[in-house]
PDB file of C-alpha atoms in Angstrom:
ATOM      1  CA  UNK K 104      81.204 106.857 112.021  1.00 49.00           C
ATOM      2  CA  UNK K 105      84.204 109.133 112.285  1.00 48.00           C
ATOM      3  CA  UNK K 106      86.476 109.674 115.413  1.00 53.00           C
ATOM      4  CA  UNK K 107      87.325 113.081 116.114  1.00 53.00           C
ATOM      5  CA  UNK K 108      91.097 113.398 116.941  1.00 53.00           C
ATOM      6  CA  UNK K 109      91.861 116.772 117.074  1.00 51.00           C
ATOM      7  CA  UNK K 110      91.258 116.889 121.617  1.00 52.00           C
ATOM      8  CA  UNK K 111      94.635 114.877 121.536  1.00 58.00           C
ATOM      9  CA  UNK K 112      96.812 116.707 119.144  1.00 65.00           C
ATOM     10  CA  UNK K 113      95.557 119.897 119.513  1.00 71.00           C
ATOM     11  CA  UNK K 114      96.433 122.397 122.456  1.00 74.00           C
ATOM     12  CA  UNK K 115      93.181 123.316 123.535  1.00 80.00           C
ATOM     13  CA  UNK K 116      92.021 127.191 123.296  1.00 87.00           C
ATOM     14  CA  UNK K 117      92.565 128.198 126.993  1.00 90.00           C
ATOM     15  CA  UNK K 118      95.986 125.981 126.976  1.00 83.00           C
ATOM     16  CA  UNK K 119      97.058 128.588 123.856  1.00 88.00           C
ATOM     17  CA  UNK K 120      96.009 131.628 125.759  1.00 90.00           C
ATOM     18  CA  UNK K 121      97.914 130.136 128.735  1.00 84.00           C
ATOM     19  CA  UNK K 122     100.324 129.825 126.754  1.00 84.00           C
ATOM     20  CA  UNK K 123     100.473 133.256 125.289  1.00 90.00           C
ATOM     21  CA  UNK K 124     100.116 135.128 128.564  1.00 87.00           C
ATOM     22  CA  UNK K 125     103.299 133.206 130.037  1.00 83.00           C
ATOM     23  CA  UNK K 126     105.112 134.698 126.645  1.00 86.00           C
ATOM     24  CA  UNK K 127     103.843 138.313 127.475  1.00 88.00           C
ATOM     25  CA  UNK K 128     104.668 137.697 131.152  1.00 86.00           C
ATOM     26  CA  UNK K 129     108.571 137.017 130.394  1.00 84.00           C
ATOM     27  CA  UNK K 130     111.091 134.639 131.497  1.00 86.00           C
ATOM     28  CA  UNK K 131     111.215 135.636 135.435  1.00 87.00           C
ATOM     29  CA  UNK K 132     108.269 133.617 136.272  1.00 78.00           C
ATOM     30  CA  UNK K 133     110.057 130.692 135.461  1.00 77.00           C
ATOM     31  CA  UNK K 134     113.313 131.494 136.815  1.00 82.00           C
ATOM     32  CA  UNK K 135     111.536 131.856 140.083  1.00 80.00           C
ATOM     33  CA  UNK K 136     109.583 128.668 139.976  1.00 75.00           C
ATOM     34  CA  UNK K 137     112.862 126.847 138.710  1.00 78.00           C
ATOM     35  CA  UNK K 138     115.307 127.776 141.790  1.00 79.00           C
ATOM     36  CA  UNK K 139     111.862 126.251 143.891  1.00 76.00           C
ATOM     37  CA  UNK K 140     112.439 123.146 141.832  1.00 83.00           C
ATOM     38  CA  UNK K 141     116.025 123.012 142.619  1.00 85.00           C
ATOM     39  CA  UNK K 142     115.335 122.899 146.001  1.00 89.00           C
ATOM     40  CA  UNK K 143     113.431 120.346 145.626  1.00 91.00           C
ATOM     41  CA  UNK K 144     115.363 118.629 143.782  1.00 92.00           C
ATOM     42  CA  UNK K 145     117.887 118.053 146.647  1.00 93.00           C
ATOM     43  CA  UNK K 146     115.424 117.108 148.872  1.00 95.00           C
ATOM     44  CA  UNK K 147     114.032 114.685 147.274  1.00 96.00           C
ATOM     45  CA  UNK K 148     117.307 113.574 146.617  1.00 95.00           C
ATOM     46  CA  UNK K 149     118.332 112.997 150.311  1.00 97.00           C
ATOM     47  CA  UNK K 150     115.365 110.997 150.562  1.00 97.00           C
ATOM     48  CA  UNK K 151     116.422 108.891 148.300  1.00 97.00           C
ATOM     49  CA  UNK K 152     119.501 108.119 149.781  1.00 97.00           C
ATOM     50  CA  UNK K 153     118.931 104.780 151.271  1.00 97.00           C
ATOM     51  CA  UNK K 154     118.978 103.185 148.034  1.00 97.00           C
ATOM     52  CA  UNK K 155     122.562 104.404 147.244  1.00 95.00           C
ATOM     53  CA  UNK K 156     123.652 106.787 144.583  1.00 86.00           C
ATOM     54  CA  UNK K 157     123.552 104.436 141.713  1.00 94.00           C
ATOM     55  CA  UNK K 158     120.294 104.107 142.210  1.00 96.00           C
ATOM     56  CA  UNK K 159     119.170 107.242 141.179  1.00 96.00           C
ATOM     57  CA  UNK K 160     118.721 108.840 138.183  1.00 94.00           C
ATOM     58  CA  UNK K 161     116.859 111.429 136.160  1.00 88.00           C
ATOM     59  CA  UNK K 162     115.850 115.420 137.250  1.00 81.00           C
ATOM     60  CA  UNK K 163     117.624 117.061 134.113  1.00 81.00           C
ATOM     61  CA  UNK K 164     114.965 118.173 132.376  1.00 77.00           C
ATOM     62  CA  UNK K 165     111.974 116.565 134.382  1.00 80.00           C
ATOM     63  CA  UNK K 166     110.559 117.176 137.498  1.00 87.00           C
ATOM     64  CA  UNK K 167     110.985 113.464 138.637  1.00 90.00           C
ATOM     65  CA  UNK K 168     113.604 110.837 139.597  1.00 94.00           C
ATOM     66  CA  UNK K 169     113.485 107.334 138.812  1.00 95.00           C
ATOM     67  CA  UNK K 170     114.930 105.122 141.625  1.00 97.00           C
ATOM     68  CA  UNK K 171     115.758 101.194 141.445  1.00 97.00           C
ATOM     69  CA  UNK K 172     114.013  99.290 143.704  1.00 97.00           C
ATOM     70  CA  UNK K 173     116.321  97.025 145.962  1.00 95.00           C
ATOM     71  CA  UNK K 174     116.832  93.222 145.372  1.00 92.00           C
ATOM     72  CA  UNK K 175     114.488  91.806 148.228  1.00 91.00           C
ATOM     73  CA  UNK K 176     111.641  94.363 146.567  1.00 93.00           C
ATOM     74  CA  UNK K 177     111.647  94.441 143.487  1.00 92.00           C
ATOM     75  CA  UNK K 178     107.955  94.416 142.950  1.00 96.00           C
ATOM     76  CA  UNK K 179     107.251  98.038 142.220  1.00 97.00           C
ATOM     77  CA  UNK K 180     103.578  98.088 142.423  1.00 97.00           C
ATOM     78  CA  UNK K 181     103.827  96.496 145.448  1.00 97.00           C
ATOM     79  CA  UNK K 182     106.293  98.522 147.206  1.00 97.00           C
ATOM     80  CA  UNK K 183     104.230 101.744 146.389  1.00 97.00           C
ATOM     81  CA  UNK K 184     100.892 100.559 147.683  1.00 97.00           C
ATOM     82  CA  UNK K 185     103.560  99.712 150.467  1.00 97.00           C
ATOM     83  CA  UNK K 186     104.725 103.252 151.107  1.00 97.00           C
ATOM     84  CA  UNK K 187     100.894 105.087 150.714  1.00 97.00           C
ATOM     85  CA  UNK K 188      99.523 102.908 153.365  1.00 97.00           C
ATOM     86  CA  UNK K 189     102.409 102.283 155.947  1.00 96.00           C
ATOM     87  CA  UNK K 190     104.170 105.386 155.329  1.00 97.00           C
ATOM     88  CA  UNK K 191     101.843 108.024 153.934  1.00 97.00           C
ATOM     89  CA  UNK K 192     103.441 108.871 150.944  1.00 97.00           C
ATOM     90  CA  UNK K 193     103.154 108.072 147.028  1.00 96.00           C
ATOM     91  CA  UNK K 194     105.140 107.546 144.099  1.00 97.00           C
ATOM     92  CA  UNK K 195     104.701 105.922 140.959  1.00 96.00           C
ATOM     93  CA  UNK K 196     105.335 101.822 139.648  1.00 96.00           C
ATOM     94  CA  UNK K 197     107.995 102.436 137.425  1.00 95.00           C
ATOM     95  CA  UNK K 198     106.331  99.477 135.468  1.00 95.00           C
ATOM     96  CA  UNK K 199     103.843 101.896 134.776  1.00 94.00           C
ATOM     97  CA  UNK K 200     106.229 103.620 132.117  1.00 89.00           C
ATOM     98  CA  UNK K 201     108.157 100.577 131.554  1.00 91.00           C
ATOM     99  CA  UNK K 202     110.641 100.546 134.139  1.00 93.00           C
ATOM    100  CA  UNK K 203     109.601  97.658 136.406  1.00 96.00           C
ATOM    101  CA  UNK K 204     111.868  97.871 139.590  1.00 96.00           C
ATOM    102  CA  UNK K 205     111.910 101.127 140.175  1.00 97.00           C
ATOM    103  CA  UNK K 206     109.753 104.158 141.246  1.00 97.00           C
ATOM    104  CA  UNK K 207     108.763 107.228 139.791  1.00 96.00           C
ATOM    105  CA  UNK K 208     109.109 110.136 142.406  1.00 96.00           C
ATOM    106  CA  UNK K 209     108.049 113.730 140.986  1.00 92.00           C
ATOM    107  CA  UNK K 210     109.522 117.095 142.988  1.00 89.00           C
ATOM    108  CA  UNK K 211     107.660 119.208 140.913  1.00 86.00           C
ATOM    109  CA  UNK K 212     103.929 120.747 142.000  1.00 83.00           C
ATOM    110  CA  UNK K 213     104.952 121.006 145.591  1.00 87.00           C
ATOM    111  CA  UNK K 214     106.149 123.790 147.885  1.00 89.00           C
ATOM    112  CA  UNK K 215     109.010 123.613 149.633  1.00 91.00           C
ATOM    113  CA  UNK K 216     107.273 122.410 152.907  1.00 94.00           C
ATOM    114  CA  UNK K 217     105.160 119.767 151.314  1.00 94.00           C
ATOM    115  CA  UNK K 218     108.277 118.123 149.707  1.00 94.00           C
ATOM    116  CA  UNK K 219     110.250 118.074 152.575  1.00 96.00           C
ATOM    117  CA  UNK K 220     107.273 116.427 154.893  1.00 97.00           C
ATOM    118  CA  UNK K 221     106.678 113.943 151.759  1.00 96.00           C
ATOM    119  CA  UNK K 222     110.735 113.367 151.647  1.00 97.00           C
ATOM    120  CA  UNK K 223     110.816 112.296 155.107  1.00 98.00           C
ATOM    121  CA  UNK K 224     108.301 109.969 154.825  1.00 98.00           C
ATOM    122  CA  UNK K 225     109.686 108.572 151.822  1.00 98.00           C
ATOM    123  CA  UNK K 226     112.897 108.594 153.148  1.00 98.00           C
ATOM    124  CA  UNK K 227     111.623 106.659 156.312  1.00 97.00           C
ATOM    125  CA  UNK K 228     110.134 103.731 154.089  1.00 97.00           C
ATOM    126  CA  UNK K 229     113.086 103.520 151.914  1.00 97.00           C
ATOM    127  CA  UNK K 230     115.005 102.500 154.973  1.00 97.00           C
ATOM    128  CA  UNK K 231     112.954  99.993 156.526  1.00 96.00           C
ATOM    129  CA  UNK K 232     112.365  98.872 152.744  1.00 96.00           C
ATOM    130  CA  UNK K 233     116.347  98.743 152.825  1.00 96.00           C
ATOM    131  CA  UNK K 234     116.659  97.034 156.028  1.00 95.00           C
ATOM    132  CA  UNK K 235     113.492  94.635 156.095  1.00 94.00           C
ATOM    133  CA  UNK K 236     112.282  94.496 153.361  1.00 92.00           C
ATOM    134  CA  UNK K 237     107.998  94.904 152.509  1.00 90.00           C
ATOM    135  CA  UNK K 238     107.193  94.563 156.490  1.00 87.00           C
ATOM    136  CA  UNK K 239     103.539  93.521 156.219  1.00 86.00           C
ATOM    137  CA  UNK K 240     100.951  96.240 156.861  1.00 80.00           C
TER     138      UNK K 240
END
C-alpha cells in the first residue's frame, strides 16, 4: 500500500488561485486588513494587562500573543476551560504548542467589535485569575 502525501505539502488548486488573485489584486488589501490587526493588537493587549508586561510576548509577525500564566495557575488547560465556561471567552493551552503556563490568544479573524467584547471578557478573568486564583465554576 502506498500513502499519498502530496494533500500536506502541496497548496491545494483553489489555495493557488487564491493565491494568484490576491497577487493581481495588489498590496492595498493587505494594508487595509493590517491597520485592523493593529488595532487589535492593542486591544488585546490591554486585556492582557493583569498579568503584567513581562508577561507578554509575541504579535510581530503573528496574529497571536503568548501570555504566562500566573504562579497560583499555572495549569494552562485548566485555566482555559476556566475562562470559556465562567467567562465566555477562549484561548489556547500554551502546552498545546509546547509552552505549558501560558496561553495562546489570537487578534487576528475578528472585527474590531468582536475583539474588544472578547478582550473584556478576557480581561475580566485575567483579574479574578490574578486576584483569586481558578474560583470554582
Amino acid at each position: 500500500m502506498k500513502v499519498q502525501d502530496n494533500i500536506p505539502i502541496c497548496a491545494s488548486i483553489i489555495g493557488q488561485k487564491l493565491a494568484q488573485c490576491s497577487l493581481e489584486v495588489g498590496p492595498d488589501w493587505v494594508r487595509e486588513n493590517v491597520k485592523a490587526l493593529c488595532k487589535n493588537i492593542g486591544i488585546v493587549k490591554e486585556a492582557l494587562s493583569p498579568l503584567g508586561t513581562d508577561a507578554v510576548k509575541g504579535g510581530e509577525g503573528a496574529i497571536y500573543l503568548w501570555a504566562r500564566l500566573p504562579e497560583n495557575a499555572k495549569d494552562d488547560v485548566a485555566v482555559v476551560h476556566w475562562l470559556a465556561k465562567k467567562h465566555g471567552v477562549m484561548v489556547i493551552p500554551g502546552s498545546a504548542s509546547g509552552g505549558p503556563g501560558h496561553i495562546r490568544v489570537s487578534f487576528g479573524g475578528l472585527h474590531e467589535d468582536q475583539c474588544k467584547l472578547a478582550a473584556e471578557r478576557l480581561n475580566n478573568g485575567l483579574k479574578q485569575l490574578v486576584s483569586e486564583g481558578l474560583v470554582p465554576l
